Structures are given as structure tokens and as C-alpha cells.
mmCIF file of C-alpha atoms and ligand atoms in Angstrom:
data_model
loop_
_atom_site.group_PDB
_atom_site.id
_atom_site.type_symbol
_atom_site.label_atom_id
_atom_site.label_comp_id
_atom_site.label_asym_id
_atom_site.label_seq_id
_atom_site.Cartn_x
_atom_site.Cartn_y
_atom_site.Cartn_z
ATOM 1 C CA MET H 1 6.336 -27.899 45.140
ATOM 2 C CA GLU H 2 5.332 -24.474 45.235
ATOM 3 C CA ASN H 3 7.617 -22.194 42.585
ATOM 4 C CA PRO H 4 9.117 -19.525 44.624
ATOM 5 C CA PHE H 5 9.727 -17.231 41.825
ATOM 6 C CA TYR H 6 6.479 -15.439 41.509
ATOM 7 C CA ILE H 7 5.478 -13.755 38.074
ATOM 8 C CA THR H 8 1.660 -13.577 38.170
ATOM 9 C CA GLY H 9 -0.291 -12.110 41.058
ATOM 10 C CA ILE H 10 0.723 -10.639 44.391
ATOM 11 C CA VAL H 11 4.402 -11.945 45.277
ATOM 12 C CA PRO H 12 3.691 -13.655 49.187
ATOM 13 C CA GLU H 13 5.968 -12.111 51.742
ATOM 14 C CA SER H 14 7.928 -15.149 51.849
ATOM 15 C CA PHE H 15 8.834 -14.940 48.625
ATOM 16 C CA PHE H 16 9.395 -11.115 48.442
ATOM 17 C CA CYS H 17 12.921 -9.885 47.729
ATOM 18 C CA ASP H 18 14.584 -7.240 49.337
ATOM 19 C CA ARG H 19 13.239 -3.843 48.834
ATOM 20 C CA LYS H 20 14.258 -2.972 52.559
ATOM 21 C CA LYS H 21 15.787 0.305 52.146
ATOM 22 C CA GLU H 22 12.383 1.688 49.734
ATOM 23 C CA THR H 23 10.355 0.044 52.281
ATOM 24 C CA ASP H 24 11.560 1.720 55.226
ATOM 25 C CA TRP H 25 11.937 4.947 53.164
ATOM 26 C CA MET H 26 8.214 4.883 51.958
ATOM 27 C CA VAL H 27 6.871 3.892 55.750
ATOM 28 C CA ARG H 28 8.645 6.526 57.318
ATOM 29 C CA THR H 29 7.501 9.215 54.611
ATOM 30 C CA LEU H 30 4.226 8.194 55.303
ATOM 31 C CA GLU H 31 4.521 8.196 59.110
ATOM 32 C CA ASN H 32 5.546 12.011 58.351
ATOM 33 C CA ARG H 33 2.408 12.331 56.652
ATOM 34 C CA ALA H 34 3.903 13.291 53.079
ATOM 35 C CA HIS H 35 2.289 11.784 49.740
ATOM 36 C CA VAL H 36 4.787 9.409 47.941
ATOM 37 C CA LEU H 37 5.380 9.483 43.931
ATOM 38 C CA LEU H 38 6.818 6.241 42.844
ATOM 39 C CA THR H 39 8.438 6.206 39.464
ATOM 40 C CA SER H 40 10.345 3.184 37.721
ATOM 41 C CA PRO H 41 10.347 1.403 34.155
ATOM 42 C CA ARG H 42 7.888 -0.836 33.590
ATOM 43 C CA ARG H 43 8.283 -4.512 35.577
ATOM 44 C CA MET H 44 10.854 -3.299 37.858
ATOM 45 C CA GLY H 45 8.653 -4.017 41.147
ATOM 46 C CA LYS H 46 6.306 -0.864 41.720
ATOM 47 C CA THR H 47 3.451 -2.586 42.277
ATOM 48 C CA GLN H 48 5.160 -5.597 44.424
ATOM 49 C CA LEU H 49 6.348 -2.718 46.476
ATOM 50 C CA ILE H 50 3.718 -0.885 47.230
ATOM 51 C CA ARG H 51 1.737 -4.118 48.545
ATOM 52 C CA HIS H 52 4.617 -5.132 50.850
ATOM 53 C CA VAL H 53 4.759 -1.426 52.047
ATOM 54 C CA PHE H 54 1.069 -2.534 52.904
ATOM 55 C CA GLU H 55 1.984 -5.367 54.898
ATOM 56 C CA GLN H 56 4.482 -3.580 57.467
ATOM 57 C CA PRO H 57 2.760 -3.874 60.892
ATOM 58 C CA SER H 58 3.178 -0.127 61.502
ATOM 59 C CA ILE H 59 0.429 0.183 58.404
ATOM 60 C CA LYS H 60 -1.244 -2.938 58.272
ATOM 61 C CA ASP H 61 -2.127 -2.478 61.902
ATOM 62 C CA ASN H 62 -3.511 0.925 62.078
ATOM 63 C CA CYS H 63 -4.709 2.464 58.646
ATOM 64 C CA TYR H 64 -6.982 0.883 55.868
ATOM 65 C CA THR H 65 -4.718 0.087 52.593
ATOM 66 C CA PHE H 66 -6.545 0.659 49.472
ATOM 67 C CA TYR H 67 -4.749 -0.096 45.804
ATOM 68 C CA THR H 68 -5.996 0.520 42.530
ATOM 69 C CA ASP H 69 -4.425 0.493 39.130
ATOM 70 C CA ILE H 70 -6.159 3.103 36.752
ATOM 71 C CA TYR H 71 -4.143 1.903 33.711
ATOM 72 C CA PRO H 72 -7.379 0.607 31.824
ATOM 73 C CA THR H 73 -9.671 4.005 32.748
ATOM 74 C CA THR H 74 -10.080 6.756 30.182
ATOM 75 C CA SER H 75 -12.242 9.213 31.977
ATOM 76 C CA LEU H 76 -13.289 10.362 35.510
ATOM 77 C CA HIS H 77 -16.240 8.208 35.564
ATOM 78 C CA GLU H 78 -14.106 5.613 35.657
ATOM 79 C CA PHE H 79 -11.368 6.936 37.745
ATOM 80 C CA VAL H 80 -14.518 7.254 40.728
ATOM 81 C CA LEU H 81 -15.583 3.989 39.668
ATOM 82 C CA PHE H 82 -12.318 1.911 40.253
ATOM 83 C CA LEU H 83 -11.917 4.019 43.603
ATOM 84 C CA SER H 84 -15.454 3.283 45.044
ATOM 85 C CA LYS H 85 -14.802 -0.360 43.699
ATOM 86 C CA GLU H 86 -11.626 -0.646 45.640
ATOM 87 C CA ILE H 87 -12.786 0.944 48.954
ATOM 88 C CA TYR H 88 -15.985 -1.467 48.739
ATOM 89 C CA SER H 89 -13.842 -4.229 48.548
ATOM 90 C CA VAL H 90 -11.401 -3.689 51.355
ATOM 91 C CA LEU H 91 -14.196 -2.868 53.636
ATOM 92 C CA VAL H 92 -16.711 -5.861 53.253
ATOM 93 C CA PRO H 93 -14.441 -8.423 54.940
ATOM 94 C CA LYS H 94 -14.237 -5.402 57.531
ATOM 95 C CA GLY H 95 -17.715 -5.968 58.518
ATOM 96 C CA LYS H 96 -21.069 -4.152 58.434
ATOM 97 C CA ALA H 97 -20.117 -0.778 60.648
ATOM 98 C CA ALA H 98 -17.020 0.079 58.438
ATOM 99 C CA LEU H 99 -18.759 -0.573 55.081
ATOM 100 C CA ASP H 100 -21.897 1.439 56.478
ATOM 101 C CA THR H 101 -19.780 4.746 57.191
ATOM 102 C CA PHE H 102 -18.744 4.213 53.494
ATOM 103 C CA LEU H 103 -22.243 3.610 52.076
ATOM 104 C CA ALA H 104 -23.620 6.563 54.198
ATOM 105 C CA ALA H 105 -21.088 8.978 52.334
ATOM 106 C CA LEU H 106 -21.789 7.871 48.771
ATOM 107 C CA HIS H 107 -25.525 9.537 48.680
ATOM 108 C CA SER H 108 -24.995 9.790 44.986
ATOM 109 C CA LEU H 109 -24.713 6.002 44.192
ATOM 110 C CA ALA H 110 -27.500 4.924 46.913
ATOM 111 C CA GLY H 111 -29.114 2.945 44.342
ATOM 112 C CA SER H 112 -26.164 0.793 42.890
ATOM 113 C CA LEU H 113 -24.751 0.151 46.677
ATOM 114 C CA GLY H 114 -25.849 -1.136 49.475
ATOM 115 C CA TYR H 115 -27.361 -4.412 50.843
ATOM 116 C CA ASP H 116 -29.248 -6.801 48.354
ATOM 117 C CA PRO H 117 -32.707 -6.827 49.952
ATOM 118 C CA PHE H 118 -33.495 -10.506 49.558
ATOM 119 C CA THR H 119 -30.080 -11.793 51.241
ATOM 120 C CA ASN H 120 -29.184 -8.603 52.937
ATOM 121 C CA SER H 121 -25.542 -9.269 51.478
ATOM 122 C CA PRO H 122 -23.496 -6.422 50.388
ATOM 123 C CA LYS H 123 -24.010 -5.625 46.772
ATOM 124 C CA PHE H 124 -21.708 -3.302 44.530
ATOM 125 C CA ASP H 125 -23.666 -3.067 41.300
ATOM 126 C CA ILE H 126 -22.343 0.590 39.638
ATOM 127 C CA LYS H 127 -22.330 0.703 36.306
ATOM 128 C CA LEU H 128 -20.756 3.874 34.667
ATOM 129 C CA GLY H 129 -24.010 5.190 33.447
ATOM 130 C CA ASP H 130 -25.165 5.265 37.167
ATOM 131 C CA ILE H 131 -22.331 8.398 37.657
ATOM 132 C CA HIS H 132 -24.335 11.199 36.636
ATOM 133 C CA SER H 133 -21.648 13.589 38.387
ATOM 134 C CA PRO H 134 -18.424 12.343 39.002
ATOM 135 C CA GLU H 135 -16.970 15.359 40.378
ATOM 136 C CA LEU H 136 -20.183 14.800 43.157
ATOM 137 C CA THR H 137 -19.066 11.358 43.828
ATOM 138 C CA LEU H 138 -15.538 12.025 44.067
ATOM 139 C CA GLU H 139 -16.117 14.538 46.729
ATOM 140 C CA GLU H 140 -18.135 11.940 48.786
ATOM 141 C CA ILE H 141 -15.261 9.448 48.267
ATOM 142 C CA PHE H 142 -12.648 11.886 49.475
ATOM 143 C CA GLY H 143 -15.276 12.620 52.415
ATOM 144 C CA TYR H 144 -15.582 9.395 53.092
ATOM 145 C CA LEU H 145 -11.706 8.777 53.391
ATOM 146 C CA GLU H 146 -11.727 11.464 55.574
ATOM 147 C CA HIS H 147 -13.752 10.395 58.269
ATOM 148 C CA ALA H 148 -13.112 6.625 57.559
ATOM 149 C CA GLY H 149 -12.515 6.093 61.607
ATOM 150 C CA LYS H 150 -8.892 5.005 60.833
ATOM 151 C CA PRO H 151 -6.157 6.372 58.825
ATOM 152 C CA CYS H 152 -6.115 5.546 55.072
ATOM 153 C CA ILE H 153 -3.605 5.055 52.310
ATOM 154 C CA PHE H 154 -4.326 5.328 48.946
ATOM 155 C CA ALA H 155 -2.731 4.211 46.196
ATOM 156 C CA ILE H 156 -3.048 4.857 42.732
ATOM 157 C CA ASP H 157 -0.942 2.881 39.950
ATOM 158 C CA GLU H 158 -0.832 4.055 36.691
ATOM 159 C CA PHE H 159 -1.795 7.554 38.084
ATOM 160 C CA GLN H 160 -0.349 9.386 34.614
ATOM 161 C CA GLN H 161 -3.519 8.138 32.976
ATOM 162 C CA ILE H 162 -5.596 11.150 34.512
ATOM 163 C CA ALA H 163 -3.343 13.103 32.131
ATOM 164 C CA TYR H 164 -5.264 11.694 29.360
ATOM 165 C CA TYR H 165 -8.838 12.250 30.898
ATOM 166 C CA PRO H 166 -11.211 14.349 28.444
ATOM 167 C CA GLU H 167 -12.728 16.235 31.584
ATOM 168 C CA LYS H 168 -11.229 19.460 32.357
ATOM 169 C CA ASN H 169 -8.908 20.644 35.268
ATOM 170 C CA VAL H 170 -8.804 17.041 36.611
ATOM 171 C CA GLU H 171 -5.441 17.733 38.300
ATOM 172 C CA ALA H 172 -6.491 20.610 39.819
ATOM 173 C CA THR H 173 -9.614 19.272 41.215
ATOM 174 C CA LEU H 174 -8.056 16.229 42.638
ATOM 175 C CA ARG H 175 -5.321 18.397 44.034
ATOM 176 C CA ALA H 176 -7.725 20.560 45.540
ATOM 177 C CA HIS H 177 -9.267 17.556 47.230
ATOM 178 C CA ILE H 178 -6.275 16.052 48.528
ATOM 179 C CA GLN H 179 -4.821 19.351 49.793
ATOM 180 C CA LYS H 180 -7.449 19.357 52.295
ATOM 181 C CA MET H 181 -7.104 15.776 53.296
ATOM 182 C CA ASN H 182 -5.532 15.201 57.189
ATOM 183 C CA ASN H 183 -6.591 11.385 57.183
ATOM 184 C CA CYS H 184 -5.352 10.144 53.997
ATOM 185 C CA LEU H 185 -2.025 9.777 52.388
ATOM 186 C CA PHE H 186 -1.450 9.088 48.908
ATOM 187 C CA ILE H 187 1.147 6.942 46.783
ATOM 188 C CA PHE H 188 1.035 7.943 43.131
ATOM 189 C CA ALA H 189 2.559 5.345 41.407
ATOM 190 C CA GLY H 190 3.350 4.706 37.515
ATOM 191 C CA SER H 191 6.037 4.100 34.651
ATOM 192 C CA ASN H 192 5.317 6.947 32.557
ATOM 193 C CA ARG H 193 8.273 9.154 34.262
ATOM 194 C CA HIS H 194 7.890 11.744 31.766
ATOM 195 C CA ILE H 195 4.423 12.516 32.318
ATOM 196 C CA LEU H 196 4.272 12.189 35.900
ATOM 197 C CA GLU H 197 7.391 14.265 36.963
ATOM 198 C CA ASN H 198 6.213 17.073 34.653
ATOM 199 C CA MET H 199 2.848 16.588 36.421
ATOM 200 C CA PHE H 200 4.803 17.086 39.967
ATOM 201 C CA ASN H 201 7.647 18.857 39.138
ATOM 202 C CA SER H 202 6.524 21.855 36.704
ATOM 203 C CA ALA H 203 5.752 24.952 38.873
ATOM 204 C CA ALA H 204 2.712 25.797 37.081
ATOM 205 C CA LYS H 205 1.035 22.062 37.442
ATOM 206 C CA PRO H 206 -1.493 21.547 40.332
ATOM 207 C CA PHE H 207 0.491 18.642 41.807
ATOM 208 C CA TYR H 208 3.674 20.601 42.073
ATOM 209 C CA ASN H 209 5.714 19.667 44.783
ATOM 210 C CA SER H 210 2.747 17.502 46.706
ATOM 211 C CA ALA H 211 4.450 14.443 47.009
ATOM 212 C CA GLU H 212 8.049 13.106 48.239
ATOM 213 C CA GLN H 213 9.685 11.320 44.974
ATOM 214 C CA THR H 214 11.199 7.883 44.715
ATOM 215 C CA TYR H 215 12.710 6.174 41.704
ATOM 216 C CA LEU H 216 12.977 2.486 41.920
ATOM 217 C CA ASP H 217 15.962 0.542 40.603
ATOM 218 C CA ARG H 218 16.697 -2.703 40.152
ATOM 219 C CA ILE H 219 17.429 -5.136 43.101
ATOM 220 C CA PRO H 220 21.448 -4.856 43.665
ATOM 221 C CA LYS H 221 22.647 -7.938 42.539
ATOM 222 C CA ASP H 222 24.427 -9.406 45.673
ATOM 223 C CA ILE H 223 21.259 -9.094 47.534
ATOM 224 C CA TYR H 224 19.240 -10.739 44.597
ATOM 225 C CA THR H 225 21.654 -13.530 43.735
ATOM 226 C CA GLN H 226 21.866 -14.128 47.884
ATOM 227 C CA PHE H 227 17.728 -14.564 47.776
ATOM 228 C CA ALA H 228 17.605 -16.883 44.610
ATOM 229 C CA ARG H 229 20.067 -19.196 45.957
ATOM 230 C CA ASP H 230 18.243 -19.116 49.261
ATOM 231 C CA GLN H 231 14.974 -19.888 47.724
ATOM 232 C CA PHE H 232 16.415 -22.942 45.727
ATOM 233 C CA ALA H 233 18.199 -23.781 48.990
ATOM 234 C CA GLY H 234 14.692 -23.535 50.666
ATOM 235 C CA ALA H 235 12.832 -26.016 48.142
ATOM 236 C CA GLY H 236 16.062 -28.762 48.927
ATOM 237 C CA ARG H 237 17.927 -27.677 45.427
ATOM 238 C CA SER H 238 20.828 -25.668 44.434
ATOM 239 C CA ILE H 239 21.610 -23.073 41.501
ATOM 240 C CA THR H 240 25.257 -22.029 41.039
ATOM 241 C CA SER H 241 25.586 -18.225 41.953
ATOM 242 C CA GLY H 242 27.280 -17.967 38.048
ATOM 243 C CA ALA H 243 24.012 -19.289 36.959
ATOM 244 C CA VAL H 244 22.217 -16.287 38.966
ATOM 245 C CA SER H 245 24.696 -13.817 38.087
ATOM 246 C CA LEU H 246 24.090 -14.757 34.532
ATOM 247 C CA ALA H 247 20.425 -14.572 34.551
ATOM 248 C CA TYR H 248 20.570 -11.292 36.109
ATOM 249 C CA ASP H 249 23.141 -9.670 33.705
ATOM 250 C CA LEU H 250 21.166 -10.899 30.802
ATOM 251 C CA PHE H 251 18.113 -8.280 31.625
ATOM 252 C CA GLU H 252 20.558 -5.800 33.414
ATOM 253 C CA GLY H 253 18.849 -6.765 36.799
ATOM 254 C CA HIS H 254 15.124 -5.698 35.423
ATOM 255 C CA THR H 255 13.136 -7.678 38.088
ATOM 256 C CA TYR H 256 10.210 -9.229 35.994
ATOM 257 C CA TYR H 257 12.781 -10.606 33.277
ATOM 258 C CA VAL H 258 15.100 -12.172 35.732
ATOM 259 C CA HIS H 259 12.644 -13.582 37.883
ATOM 260 C CA ASN H 260 11.277 -15.114 35.153
ATOM 261 C CA VAL H 261 13.922 -16.917 33.885
ATOM 262 C CA LEU H 262 14.654 -18.272 37.328
ATOM 263 C CA HIS H 263 10.774 -19.294 37.717
ATOM 264 C CA ASN H 264 11.270 -21.533 34.428
ATOM 265 C CA ALA H 265 14.436 -22.846 35.180
ATOM 266 C CA PHE H 266 12.805 -23.827 38.664
ATOM 267 C CA ALA H 267 10.124 -25.308 37.138
ATOM 268 C CA TYR H 268 11.661 -27.084 34.301
ATOM 269 C CA ILE H 269 15.132 -28.345 35.513
ATOM 270 C CA ASP H 270 15.459 -31.557 36.772
ATOM 271 C CA LEU H 271 14.953 -31.823 40.643
ATOM 272 C CA ASP H 272 18.452 -33.357 41.832
ATOM 273 C CA ARG H 273 20.658 -31.248 39.587
ATOM 274 C CA GLU H 274 22.064 -28.092 40.240
ATOM 275 C CA VAL H 275 21.064 -25.503 37.952
ATOM 276 C CA ASP H 276 24.152 -24.188 35.776
ATOM 277 C CA GLU H 277 24.801 -21.297 33.650
ATOM 278 C CA ALA H 278 24.045 -23.457 30.413
ATOM 279 C CA ASP H 279 20.636 -24.143 32.071
ATOM 280 C CA ILE H 280 19.856 -20.416 31.906
ATOM 281 C CA HIS H 281 20.905 -20.282 28.240
ATOM 282 C CA ASN H 282 18.340 -22.884 27.586
ATOM 283 C CA THR H 283 15.603 -21.659 29.690
ATOM 284 C CA LEU H 284 15.814 -18.240 27.939
ATOM 285 C CA SER H 285 15.985 -19.718 24.545
ATOM 286 C CA ASP H 286 12.880 -21.648 25.512
ATOM 287 C CA ILE H 287 10.936 -18.822 26.834
ATOM 288 C CA LEU H 288 11.777 -17.068 23.303
ATOM 289 C CA GLU H 289 10.586 -19.897 21.578
ATOM 290 C CA GLU H 290 7.136 -20.145 23.327
ATOM 291 C CA LYS H 291 6.632 -16.574 22.755
ATOM 292 C CA GLY H 292 7.651 -16.494 19.126
ATOM 293 C CA HIS H 293 4.253 -16.753 18.010
ATOM 294 C CA ALA H 294 3.208 -13.618 19.606
ATOM 295 C CA PHE H 295 6.336 -11.464 18.760
ATOM 296 C CA SER H 296 5.778 -12.594 15.415
ATOM 297 C CA SER H 297 2.258 -11.001 15.611
ATOM 298 C CA VAL H 298 3.925 -7.935 17.146
ATOM 299 C CA MET H 299 5.923 -7.648 14.028
ATOM 300 C CA ASN H 300 3.373 -8.278 11.942
ATOM 301 C CA GLN H 301 1.497 -5.124 12.780
ATOM 302 C CA LEU H 302 4.251 -2.838 11.797
ATOM 303 C CA ASN H 303 4.968 -1.421 8.261
ATOM 304 C CA TYR H 304 8.423 -2.333 6.860
ATOM 305 C CA GLN H 305 10.024 1.217 8.156
ATOM 306 C CA GLN H 306 8.643 0.769 11.586
ATOM 307 C CA LYS H 307 9.898 -2.813 11.646
ATOM 308 C CA GLU H 308 13.337 -1.641 10.485
ATOM 309 C CA THR H 309 13.403 1.220 13.339
ATOM 310 C CA LEU H 310 12.421 -1.426 15.805
ATOM 311 C CA ILE H 311 15.020 -3.756 14.969
ATOM 312 C CA ALA H 312 17.645 -0.502 14.949
ATOM 313 C CA ILE H 313 16.716 -0.094 18.530
ATOM 314 C CA ALA H 314 17.218 -3.625 19.321
ATOM 315 C CA LYS H 315 20.225 -4.140 18.041
ATOM 316 C CA GLU H 316 21.784 -0.918 19.892
ATOM 317 C CA GLY H 317 19.907 -2.106 23.402
ATOM 318 C CA LYS H 318 19.650 1.934 24.455
ATOM 319 C CA ALA H 319 19.266 3.801 21.135
ATOM 320 C CA GLY H 320 20.265 7.704 21.704
ATOM 321 C CA GLY H 321 20.918 10.137 18.678
ATOM 322 C CA VAL H 322 18.273 8.109 16.311
ATOM 323 C CA THR H 323 17.448 10.501 13.997
ATOM 324 C CA SER H 324 21.033 11.259 13.392
ATOM 325 C CA VAL H 325 22.807 10.749 10.202
ATOM 326 C CA SER H 326 24.939 8.377 11.616
ATOM 327 C CA PHE H 327 22.587 6.151 13.449
ATOM 328 C CA VAL H 328 20.380 5.982 9.901
ATOM 329 C CA LYS H 329 23.607 5.126 8.107
ATOM 330 C CA LYS H 330 24.811 2.435 10.783
ATOM 331 C CA TYR H 331 21.381 0.208 10.386
ATOM 332 C CA ALA H 332 20.527 1.373 6.571
ATOM 333 C CA LEU H 333 17.358 3.108 7.230
ATOM 334 C CA LYS H 334 15.255 5.133 4.745
ATOM 335 C CA SER H 335 15.760 8.663 6.273
ATOM 336 C CA PRO H 336 15.911 10.452 9.581
ATOM 337 C CA SER H 337 12.132 11.713 9.274
ATOM 338 C CA SER H 338 10.853 8.289 8.629
ATOM 339 C CA VAL H 339 12.800 6.919 11.581
ATOM 340 C CA GLN H 340 11.127 10.225 13.613
ATOM 341 C CA TYR H 341 7.743 8.989 12.310
ATOM 342 C CA SER H 342 8.295 5.245 12.893
ATOM 343 C CA ILE H 343 9.220 6.155 16.688
ATOM 344 C CA SER H 344 6.332 8.154 17.348
ATOM 345 C CA THR H 345 4.366 5.066 16.309
ATOM 346 C CA LEU H 346 6.337 2.638 18.347
ATOM 347 C CA LEU H 347 6.001 4.504 21.260
ATOM 348 C CA GLU H 348 2.108 4.882 20.697
ATOM 349 C CA LYS H 349 1.777 1.286 20.616
ATOM 350 C CA GLN H 350 4.130 1.147 23.571
ATOM 351 C CA ILE H 351 6.604 -1.197 22.051
ATOM 352 C CA ILE H 352 9.352 0.820 22.647
ATOM 353 C CA THR H 353 10.042 3.428 25.645
ATOM 354 C CA TYR H 354 12.704 5.593 26.450
ATOM 355 C CA GLU H 355 14.346 7.490 29.078
ATOM 356 C CA ASN H 356 16.284 10.958 29.123
ATOM 357 C CA SER H 357 19.885 10.980 29.310
ATOM 358 C CA GLY H 358 20.730 14.916 29.580
ATOM 359 C CA ARG H 359 19.191 16.177 26.750
ATOM 360 C CA THR H 360 19.184 13.233 24.376
ATOM 361 C CA LYS H 361 16.338 10.561 24.584
ATOM 362 C CA LEU H 362 17.590 7.464 24.521
ATOM 363 C CA TYR H 363 14.810 4.455 23.077
ATOM 364 C CA SER H 364 14.671 0.509 24.029
ATOM 365 C CA VAL H 365 12.253 -1.719 23.292
ATOM 366 C CA SER H 366 9.743 -2.154 26.288
ATOM 367 C CA ASP H 367 9.679 -5.972 26.752
ATOM 368 C CA ARG H 368 13.320 -7.236 27.352
ATOM 369 C CA PHE H 369 12.222 -10.699 25.708
ATOM 370 C CA LEU H 370 11.084 -9.102 23.010
ATOM 371 C CA GLU H 371 14.613 -7.650 22.347
ATOM 372 C CA LYS H 372 16.141 -10.561 22.817
ATOM 373 C CA TRP H 373 14.135 -12.362 20.614
ATOM 374 C CA ILE H 374 14.492 -9.818 17.553
ATOM 375 C CA ASN H 375 18.392 -9.978 18.300
ATOM 376 C CA ARG H 376 18.517 -13.409 17.685
ATOM 377 C CA LEU H 377 16.115 -13.378 14.581
ATOM 378 C CA TYR H 378 17.225 -10.555 12.678
HETATM 379 N N1 LIG S 1 10.903 -7.665 45.342
HETATM 380 C C1 LIG S 1 10.073 -8.780 44.460
HETATM 381 N N2 LIG S 1 10.403 -9.854 44.954
HETATM 382 C C2 LIG S 1 9.818 -10.704 44.291
HETATM 383 N N3 LIG S 1 9.492 -10.402 42.961
HETATM 384 C C3 LIG S 1 9.476 -9.311 42.436
HETATM 385 C C4 LIG S 1 9.589 -8.402 43.180
HETATM 386 N N4 LIG S 1 9.444 -7.033 42.652
HETATM 387 C C5 LIG S 1 9.084 -7.545 41.481
HETATM 388 N N5 LIG S 1 9.043 -9.034 41.301
HETATM 389 C C6 LIG S 1 8.914 -9.944 40.075
HETATM 390 O O1 LIG S 1 8.759 -8.678 38.911
HETATM 391 C C7 LIG S 1 7.132 -8.552 38.288
HETATM 392 C C8 LIG S 1 6.813 -7.083 38.033
HETATM 393 O O2 LIG S 1 6.443 -6.329 39.267
HETATM 394 P P1 LIG S 1 5.437 -5.185 39.702
HETATM 395 O O3 LIG S 1 4.213 -5.590 38.941
HETATM 396 O O4 LIG S 1 5.324 -4.836 40.989
HETATM 397 O O5 LIG S 1 6.240 -4.369 38.492
HETATM 398 P P2 LIG S 1 5.648 -2.667 38.411
HETATM 399 O O6 LIG S 1 6.786 -1.897 38.180
HETATM 400 O O7 LIG S 1 4.290 -2.511 38.840
HETATM 401 O O8 LIG S 1 5.199 -3.013 36.820
HETATM 402 P P3 LIG S 1 4.463 -2.187 35.522
HETATM 403 O O9 LIG S 1 4.851 -0.930 35.651
HETATM 404 O O10 LIG S 1 4.105 -3.151 34.489
HETATM 405 O O11 LIG S 1 3.043 -2.045 36.499
HETATM 406 C C9 LIG S 1 6.420 -9.285 39.431
HETATM 407 O O12 LIG S 1 5.458 -9.800 38.774
HETATM 408 C C10 LIG S 1 7.452 -10.308 40.054
HETATM 409 O O13 LIG S 1 7.543 -11.247 39.325
HETATM 410 MG MG1 LIG S 2 2.463 -2.174 38.582
#
């Protein structure tokens, strides 16, 4: 029996939960020819939402849709590589004519992109070193998107990465291209709200005001509960609403974590028994135990003060005023300055994250399982 709670890969449409309003909004925005900026905390469901939007008939039937996650990239060279690779993979199954339009546009990479002379099958063999002038290749890519033969939508996930590229004026260059385009809309997505909102909301920045923005929140509890119970029922099984509600509340509805607990409950609990709240507690304990080893090694990378600070944040849940005397005292930390220092390391390692609440920053542990594990152990 297929597990309906997908925790890796693309969630198939029949196992996709809700996001109706968000989907409608995004489809409408794109139909009105505006670019989109989509932000949310990590693992809330941005990537799945984009994939789902691409499956909507009005988009699927009329447009070429591209999706690339540029999180691993650290230069314009790689950016160009990721974009071309995605276009290539989407076009190959569409047939020779579609692919040829792209190949003809990419003069600068003619040697590494085309057809194998022996087998005549399409080949993509671009190495970073082959991209001698990323600006030129970028221009060719955008030129292609402008004349692709169908409207295009390009989703660039983890878009904040471009802020770290060493090349000068990347934002301005991209913006200049995008502004001129009539045939391609962009969905910019990412979890670094701070960088992204700064990029799109400060008047001095090239991307200022260039996209309609939306912030993806949790799926409403009643809708998620109904979904989860329907999925169990669809497999001839059952789960109490109390159990779903508990899984939801344990993680404040944070999609991936709730989903992961239900995935495991579905996988490991006897088929003929209704899953109840005790099962959810046990499932969570099993998950934390299984992850214990990996979490221990995260802790081992940290020095004593970083560890202390992390534990304090985990205990607080959402920690504000972390360098105040009262916070330092409450958790018997060394000093405000040592906390400050530890926080910057923890942020850099992405072990913690923050959201702005008015003028204060609220810090929390990025991985909610790690947060729970720390709370049990310390
Ligand atoms: N609408 C949904 N229906 C079913 N499962 C979902 C849905 N949205 C998210 N999920 C679950 O949450 C997980 C994380 O979703 P996704 O990868 O889209 O989040 P994200 O916001 O892109 O995260 P990241 O910031 O880490 O890239 C998915 O793998 C899936 O298990
Ligand atoms: Mg994602």
C-alpha cells in the first residue's frame, strides 16, 4: 500500500493537500502577467505549491514551465548552468523541434549542447569551465525564453542565493533582462525572507516592486485534519481527529513535520487499528530516537557557549531579547556578548533561524525535530 504522506520528492496530485487559495491566487497573478515572490519558513511547502501550480490545466496546457533550485549555486556561472540544464530537461521530452529552438539560441555553448554525432540523441555536456561568458549565455537563455514558441513560466527557488554571488551587479543584470521580457514570467521563491524582502522592497534595489508577493503559512488545521483522515480512509484505515490534531499542534502546523509524523504513523502502526494520540507520541519518540545520532553530531560541532545558547533557544521555542540580561540570567548563560557571538555562528550554520516581530528578532531552532530532541535531552 502506497504511503499517502509523501515526505520526499514531488507529492503526487492525489496526495497533495489543500493550498487552494494560494494556488488560485498564484494562477490569477500569473494570468495577469505579474511576476511572483513566494516566501515562507523552510519546509512549509513552497516547492510543492509551485509544482502544484504548474499542474493546473490553464498553465500546464498553455505554457512551458521550468523549475530550478539554485541553493547549491555560488556564482553566475552555476546560475547559468542550472537554468540551461532545466530548460534542456523540460524540452527533450517535447521533441526535436522544441529542443532545436533552444539549441539554436545558445551559440555560446554550441560545443557542449546538441546531438551526439554517433547516436543522434540529445546531449547536455556543459561543464562550468565551458561557460566562458556567463553574461552572454544568460542573454541567450533569456532570448530563448522570449521566443520559445509558447509562454514560459520560470520558477527560481532559493533565489536569495544570487545575493551571495561574487560577480558585480547580478541583481541589476537579471532585472534588466526580466524587465524587457514579454513571454516569460518568473516565480522567485525562497526561505530567507530577510534577504528576499530587502531585495524586492527597498527602493534602491533593482528588483524593487517587480513582483507580487505572498507569504506561505501553515495549512489550516481543520483542512489538514480532514485531508489526513481521508487519506487513511482511502487506504481502508482510520485515525482519530484527536491524533491528527495532536500531530498538528506539536509542530504548530509546520507542514513537513506534521506530515512526517503521519507518514511514520501510517507506515508502522498495525493496519487494523485506529491510530490514536498515544500512537502519535510513540511515533514522534521513534523519529527522535532514529535521528539522535545525527543530532548528536550537530551538537558536537558546537563549542560550549554555542551549545548553551542553542539549548536556551530550544527551550524558549521562539526566543526574543536573547542578549538581554534577563534572558542571559534565565538560562545561566555566560554574557550577552557571548550569546551574540554564538547566535551568529548558529545562524551561519543554519541551525537556528529568525523572524522579525516588530523591532525584535525571534530566534528558533530551524529543525523542529532537533528542537524537540534538545528539549527531551537537556
Ligand atoms: N500541500 C502539501 N500536501 C502534502 N504535503 C505537503 C504539502 N506541502 C508540503 N508538504 C510536505 O512538506 C514537505 C516540504 O515541502 P516543500 O519542500 O515544498 O517545502 P519548502 O517550503 O520548499 O521547503 P524548503 O525551504 O526546505 O525548500 C514536502 O516534502 C511534503 O512532505
Ligand atoms: Mg523548497
